[in-house]
Amino acid sequence: SSSMLSQEVSQIGCDLALCPTKIQFKDIGGRWCNCIDAESRAITLDYRLIQLPKYLQRFVIAHAFAHFLKKVH
């Protein structure tokens, strides 16, 4: 469910000292994540992420947090 995945996103972010302030799920058109505003640490994930295996969810989430550290990586 999205609430369980939100908890996972928050846990991973806080483990990296990058606690997200806002987590949302929606159709973002062919991308897995959108982290436009790194200063506010708002993260938008495609709702289809819920359908992926847990190890791929974690990869996408970790990749999203990489954008907070370095926008172009």
C-alpha positions as a Markdown table, in Angstrom:
| # | Residue | x | y | z |
|---|---|---|---|---|
| 1 | Ser | 0.0 | 0.0 | 0.0 |
| 2 | Ser | 1.1 | 3.6 | -0.4 |
| 3 | Ser | 1.1 | 4.2 | 3.3 |
| 4 | Met | 3.6 | 1.4 | 3.8 |
| 5 | Leu | 5.8 | 2.7 | 1.0 |
| 6 | Ser | 5.6 | 6.2 | 2.4 |
| 7 | Gln | 7.0 | 4.8 | 5.7 |
| 8 | Glu | 9.8 | 3.1 | 3.7 |
| 9 | Val | 10.6 | 6.4 | 1.9 |
| 10 | Ser | 10.7 | 8.3 | 5.2 |
| 11 | Gln | 12.9 | 5.6 | 6.9 |
| 12 | Ile | 15.4 | 5.5 | 4.0 |
| 13 | Gly | 15.5 | 9.3 | 3.8 |
| 14 | Cys | 16.0 | 9.7 | 7.5 |
| 15 | Asp | 18.7 | 7.0 | 7.6 |
| 16 | Leu | 20.5 | 9.2 | 5.1 |
| 17 | Ala | 19.9 | 12.4 | 7.1 |
| 18 | Leu | 17.6 | 13.6 | 4.3 |
| 19 | Cys | 14.2 | 13.2 | 5.9 |
| 20 | Pro | 11.6 | 14.1 | 3.4 |
| 21 | Thr | 9.1 | 16.8 | 4.3 |
| 22 | Lys | 6.5 | 15.7 | 1.8 |
| 23 | Ile | 5.9 | 12.4 | 0.1 |
| 24 | Gln | 3.3 | 12.0 | -2.6 |
| 25 | Phe | 2.4 | 9.4 | -5.2 |
| 26 | Lys | 0.9 | 10.2 | -8.6 |
| 27 | Asp | 1.3 | 9.6 | -12.3 |
| 28 | Ile | 4.4 | 11.5 | -13.3 |
| 29 | Gly | 4.5 | 10.3 | -16.9 |
| 30 | Gly | 7.2 | 7.7 | -17.5 |
| 31 | Arg | 9.5 | 8.7 | -14.6 |
| 32 | Trp | 9.8 | 6.9 | -11.3 |
| 33 | Cys | 10.5 | 10.0 | -9.2 |
| 34 | Asn | 10.5 | 13.7 | -9.2 |
| 35 | Cys | 12.7 | 15.7 | -6.8 |
| 36 | Ile | 12.6 | 19.2 | -8.3 |
| 37 | Asp | 12.8 | 21.0 | -5.0 |
| 38 | Ala | 15.7 | 19.5 | -3.1 |
| 39 | Glu | 15.7 | 22.3 | -0.5 |
| 40 | Ser | 12.3 | 21.5 | 0.7 |
| 41 | Arg | 13.0 | 17.7 | 0.4 |
| 42 | Ala | 9.6 | 17.1 | -1.2 |
| 43 | Ile | 9.6 | 13.9 | -3.2 |
| 44 | Thr | 7.0 | 12.7 | -5.7 |
| 45 | Leu | 7.0 | 9.0 | -6.7 |
| 46 | Asp | 5.0 | 7.4 | -9.5 |
| 47 | Tyr | 2.2 | 5.5 | -8.1 |
| 48 | Arg | 3.2 | 2.4 | -10.1 |
| 49 | Leu | 6.2 | 2.0 | -7.8 |
| 50 | Ile | 3.9 | 0.1 | -5.5 |
| 51 | Gln | 3.7 | -2.7 | -8.1 |
| 52 | Leu | 7.5 | -3.2 | -8.2 |
| 53 | Pro | 9.3 | -5.8 | -6.1 |
| 54 | Lys | 10.6 | -4.4 | -2.8 |
| 55 | Tyr | 14.3 | -4.4 | -3.9 |
| 56 | Leu | 13.5 | -2.3 | -6.9 |
| 57 | Gln | 11.3 | 0.1 | -4.8 |
| 58 | Arg | 14.3 | 0.6 | -2.5 |
| 59 | Phe | 16.6 | 1.2 | -5.5 |
| 60 | Val | 14.3 | 3.9 | -6.9 |
| 61 | Ile | 13.9 | 5.5 | -3.5 |
| 62 | Ala | 17.6 | 5.6 | -2.9 |
| 63 | His | 18.1 | 7.1 | -6.4 |
| 64 | Ala | 15.6 | 9.8 | -5.6 |
| 65 | Phe | 17.5 | 10.8 | -2.5 |
| 66 | Ala | 20.7 | 11.0 | -4.5 |
| 67 | His | 19.1 | 13.9 | -6.3 |
| 68 | Phe | 18.9 | 15.8 | -3.0 |
| 69 | Leu | 22.7 | 15.5 | -2.7 |
| 70 | Lys | 23.6 | 16.1 | -6.4 |
| 71 | Lys | 21.0 | 17.2 | -8.9 |
| 72 | Val | 22.9 | 15.9 | -11.9 |
| 73 | His | 24.7 | 12.6 | -11.0 |
